[in-house]
Amino acid sequence: MDKAVRDAINQQIKEEFFSGYMYLSMSAHFENGNLPGFAHWMRLQAQEELEHAMRLFDYMNRRGGRVVLHAVDQPPAEFGSALSVFEQALEHERLVTGLIHKLYELAAEKGDWATQQELQWFIAEQVEEEDSAGRAVDQLRMAADDSAALLMLDQQFAARTLEGEGETE
Ligand code: FEO
């Protein structure tokens, strides 16, 4: 495996763990604000991010590349209103999409077809991730300052299940 591709995948593993860490911090933020449905949604999102990291971890091992784990940055602890939290989540997903696309470009440049194939899954997944965060932002914008609407959304978000388990988001 090309060294630049290997290093970039190791970097992406860290980014996925960081995403998990950030969503877990968002979950704690919602727990603290007594919005258990949003907290649950973020907790599941964190779990999905760990699965993304492990997917790359397993791929690298299958290819005989060396996984080197990097230090994971500290996520913020405060995120503001529910709308602001999901806006930050959407912004973060857009950033991750950019990273995945860059990684794909690198794999193409190095003629690494297998990595390109593996990344196809991530490219499709990012469309889903941006869609679900974007939908949440839209719904929270509609709720605006209506606390009854906010509580209803919180209940709705409590119904989220993990991807592949009859999901609602
Ligand atoms: Fe692993 Fe949310 O992208």
CSV table of C-alpha atoms and ligand atoms in Angstrom, one decimal:
chain,number,residue,atom,x,y,z
A,1,MET,CA,0.0,0.0,0.0
A,2,ASP,CA,1.3,3.5,-0.9
A,3,LYS,CA,2.6,5.3,2.2
A,4,ALA,CA,0.6,8.5,1.5
A,5,VAL,CA,-2.6,6.5,1.2
A,6,ARG,CA,-1.8,4.6,4.4
A,7,ASP,CA,-1.1,7.8,6.3
A,8,ALA,CA,-4.2,9.4,5.0
A,9,ILE,CA,-6.4,6.5,6.1
A,10,ASN,CA,-4.8,6.6,9.5
A,11,GLN,CA,-5.6,10.2,9.7
A,12,GLN,CA,-9.2,9.5,8.6
A,13,ILE,CA,-9.5,6.8,11.3
A,14,LYS,CA,-8.7,9.6,13.8
A,15,GLU,CA,-11.2,11.9,12.2
A,16,GLU,CA,-14.0,9.3,12.6
A,17,PHE,CA,-13.1,8.7,16.2
A,18,PHE,CA,-13.1,12.5,16.7
A,19,SER,CA,-16.6,12.6,15.1
A,20,GLY,CA,-17.7,10.0,17.6
A,21,TYR,CA,-16.2,11.9,20.5
A,22,MET,CA,-17.9,15.1,19.3
A,23,TYR,CA,-21.3,13.5,19.0
A,24,LEU,CA,-20.9,12.0,22.4
A,25,SER,CA,-20.2,15.4,23.8
A,26,MET,CA,-23.3,16.7,22.0
A,27,SER,CA,-25.2,13.9,23.6
A,28,ALA,CA,-24.0,14.9,27.0
A,29,HIS,CA,-25.0,18.5,26.3
A,30,PHE,CA,-28.6,17.3,25.5
A,31,GLU,CA,-28.7,15.1,28.6
A,32,ASN,CA,-27.7,18.1,30.6
A,33,GLY,CA,-30.4,20.1,29.0
A,34,ASN,CA,-33.1,17.5,29.7
A,35,LEU,CA,-33.7,16.7,26.0
A,36,PRO,CA,-33.3,12.9,26.1
A,37,GLY,CA,-34.5,12.3,22.6
A,38,PHE,CA,-31.8,14.5,21.0
A,39,ALA,CA,-29.3,13.0,23.4
A,40,HIS,CA,-30.3,9.5,22.2
A,41,TRP,CA,-30.0,10.5,18.6
A,42,MET,CA,-26.5,11.9,19.2
A,43,ARG,CA,-25.4,8.9,21.1
A,44,LEU,CA,-26.4,6.6,18.2
A,45,GLN,CA,-24.6,9.0,15.9
A,46,ALA,CA,-21.5,8.6,18.0
A,47,GLN,CA,-21.8,4.8,17.8
A,48,GLU,CA,-22.0,5.0,14.0
A,49,GLU,CA,-18.9,7.1,13.9
A,50,LEU,CA,-17.0,4.4,15.8
A,51,GLU,CA,-18.2,1.9,13.3
A,52,HIS,CA,-16.8,4.1,10.5
A,53,ALA,CA,-13.5,4.2,12.2
A,54,MET,CA,-13.5,0.4,12.7
A,55,ARG,CA,-14.5,-0.1,9.0
A,56,LEU,CA,-11.3,1.7,8.0
A,57,PHE,CA,-9.3,-0.1,10.7
A,58,ASP,CA,-10.4,-3.5,9.3
A,59,TYR,CA,-9.8,-2.4,5.7
A,60,MET,CA,-6.3,-1.3,6.4
A,61,ASN,CA,-5.5,-4.6,8.2
A,62,ARG,CA,-7.0,-6.6,5.3
A,63,ARG,CA,-4.7,-4.7,2.9
A,64,GLY,CA,-1.6,-5.4,5.1
A,65,GLY,CA,-1.2,-1.7,5.9
A,66,ARG,CA,-0.1,-0.6,9.4
A,67,VAL,CA,-2.8,1.1,11.5
A,68,VAL,CA,-1.2,3.8,13.6
A,69,LEU,CA,-3.6,5.5,16.0
A,70,HIS,CA,-3.3,9.2,16.5
A,71,ALA,CA,-4.4,11.3,19.5
A,72,VAL,CA,-8.0,12.3,19.4
A,73,ASP,CA,-8.7,16.0,19.9
A,74,GLN,CA,-10.9,17.2,22.7
A,75,PRO,CA,-14.4,18.2,21.4
A,76,PRO,CA,-16.2,21.3,22.6
A,77,ALA,CA,-18.4,20.8,25.7
A,78,GLU,CA,-21.0,23.5,25.1
A,79,PHE,CA,-22.9,23.9,21.8
A,80,GLY,CA,-25.8,26.3,22.5
A,81,SER,CA,-29.4,25.8,21.4
A,82,ALA,CA,-30.7,22.5,19.9
A,83,LEU,CA,-30.7,24.2,16.5
A,84,SER,CA,-27.1,25.4,16.9
A,85,VAL,CA,-26.0,21.9,17.9
A,86,PHE,CA,-27.5,20.4,14.7
A,87,GLU,CA,-26.1,23.2,12.6
A,88,GLN,CA,-22.6,22.4,14.0
A,89,ALA,CA,-23.3,18.7,13.3
A,90,LEU,CA,-24.2,19.5,9.7
A,91,GLU,CA,-21.1,21.7,9.3
A,92,HIS,CA,-19.0,18.9,10.7
A,93,GLU,CA,-20.4,16.4,8.3
A,94,ARG,CA,-19.7,18.7,5.3
A,95,LEU,CA,-16.1,18.9,6.5
A,96,VAL,CA,-15.9,15.1,6.7
A,97,THR,CA,-17.4,14.7,3.2
A,98,GLY,CA,-14.5,17.0,2.0
A,99,LEU,CA,-12.0,14.8,3.8
A,100,ILE,CA,-13.4,11.6,2.2
A,101,HIS,CA,-13.4,13.2,-1.2
A,102,LYS,CA,-9.7,14.3,-0.8
A,103,LEU,CA,-8.8,10.8,0.3
A,104,TYR,CA,-10.6,9.4,-2.7
A,105,GLU,CA,-8.6,11.8,-5.0
A,106,LEU,CA,-5.4,10.6,-3.4
A,107,ALA,CA,-6.2,7.0,-3.9
A,108,ALA,CA,-7.1,7.7,-7.6
A,109,GLU,CA,-3.8,9.6,-8.0
A,110,LYS,CA,-1.9,6.6,-6.6
A,111,GLY,CA,-3.8,4.1,-8.7
A,112,ASP,CA,-5.1,2.4,-5.6
A,113,TRP,CA,-8.3,0.9,-7.0
A,114,ALA,CA,-9.2,-1.1,-3.9
A,115,THR,CA,-9.1,2.0,-1.6
A,116,GLN,CA,-11.3,3.8,-4.1
A,117,GLN,CA,-13.8,0.9,-4.0
A,118,GLU,CA,-13.7,1.0,-0.2
A,119,LEU,CA,-14.3,4.7,-0.1
A,120,GLN,CA,-17.4,4.4,-2.3
A,121,TRP,CA,-19.2,3.2,0.8
A,122,PHE,CA,-18.1,6.3,2.7
A,123,ILE,CA,-19.0,8.7,-0.2
A,124,ALA,CA,-22.6,7.2,-0.1
A,125,GLU,CA,-22.7,7.3,3.7
A,126,GLN,CA,-21.8,11.0,3.7
A,127,VAL,CA,-24.8,11.8,1.5
A,128,GLU,CA,-26.9,10.1,4.2
A,129,GLU,CA,-25.1,11.8,7.1
A,130,GLU,CA,-25.5,15.3,5.6
A,131,ASP,CA,-29.1,14.5,4.7
A,132,SER,CA,-30.1,13.5,8.2
A,133,ALA,CA,-28.3,16.4,9.9
A,134,GLY,CA,-29.8,18.8,7.3
A,135,ARG,CA,-33.3,17.5,7.9
A,136,ALA,CA,-32.9,18.0,11.7
A,137,VAL,CA,-31.7,21.5,11.1
A,138,ASP,CA,-34.7,22.3,8.9
A,139,GLN,CA,-37.1,20.8,11.5
A,140,LEU,CA,-35.5,22.7,14.3
A,141,ARG,CA,-35.7,25.9,12.3
A,142,MET,CA,-39.5,25.3,11.8
A,143,ALA,CA,-39.9,24.8,15.6
A,144,ALA,CA,-38.0,28.1,16.1
A,145,ASP,CA,-38.9,29.4,19.6
A,146,ASP,CA,-41.9,27.1,20.1
A,147,SER,CA,-41.0,25.0,23.1
A,148,ALA,CA,-44.0,22.6,22.5
A,149,ALA,CA,-42.7,21.9,19.0
A,150,LEU,CA,-39.2,21.4,20.4
A,151,LEU,CA,-40.4,18.8,22.9
A,152,MET,CA,-42.3,17.0,20.2
A,153,LEU,CA,-39.2,16.8,18.0
A,154,ASP,CA,-37.3,15.6,21.0
A,155,GLN,CA,-39.8,12.7,21.3
A,156,GLN,CA,-39.5,12.0,17.6
A,157,PHE,CA,-35.7,11.8,17.7
A,158,ALA,CA,-35.9,9.3,20.6
A,159,ALA,CA,-37.2,6.8,18.1
A,160,ARG,CA,-34.0,6.7,16.1
A,161,THR,CA,-32.4,3.3,15.7
A,162,LEU,CA,-29.0,2.3,14.5
A,163,GLU,CA,-28.5,2.1,10.7
A,164,GLY,CA,-29.8,-1.2,9.4
A,165,GLU,CA,-32.1,-1.8,12.3
A,166,GLY,CA,-35.3,-0.4,10.8
A,167,GLU,CA,-34.2,3.1,11.0
A,168,THR,CA,-36.3,6.2,11.3
A,169,GLU,CA,-33.7,8.8,10.4
B,1,FEO,FE1,-18.2,9.2,9.7
B,1,FEO,FE2,-20.4,11.3,10.2
B,1,FEO,O1,-19.1,10.6,9.1
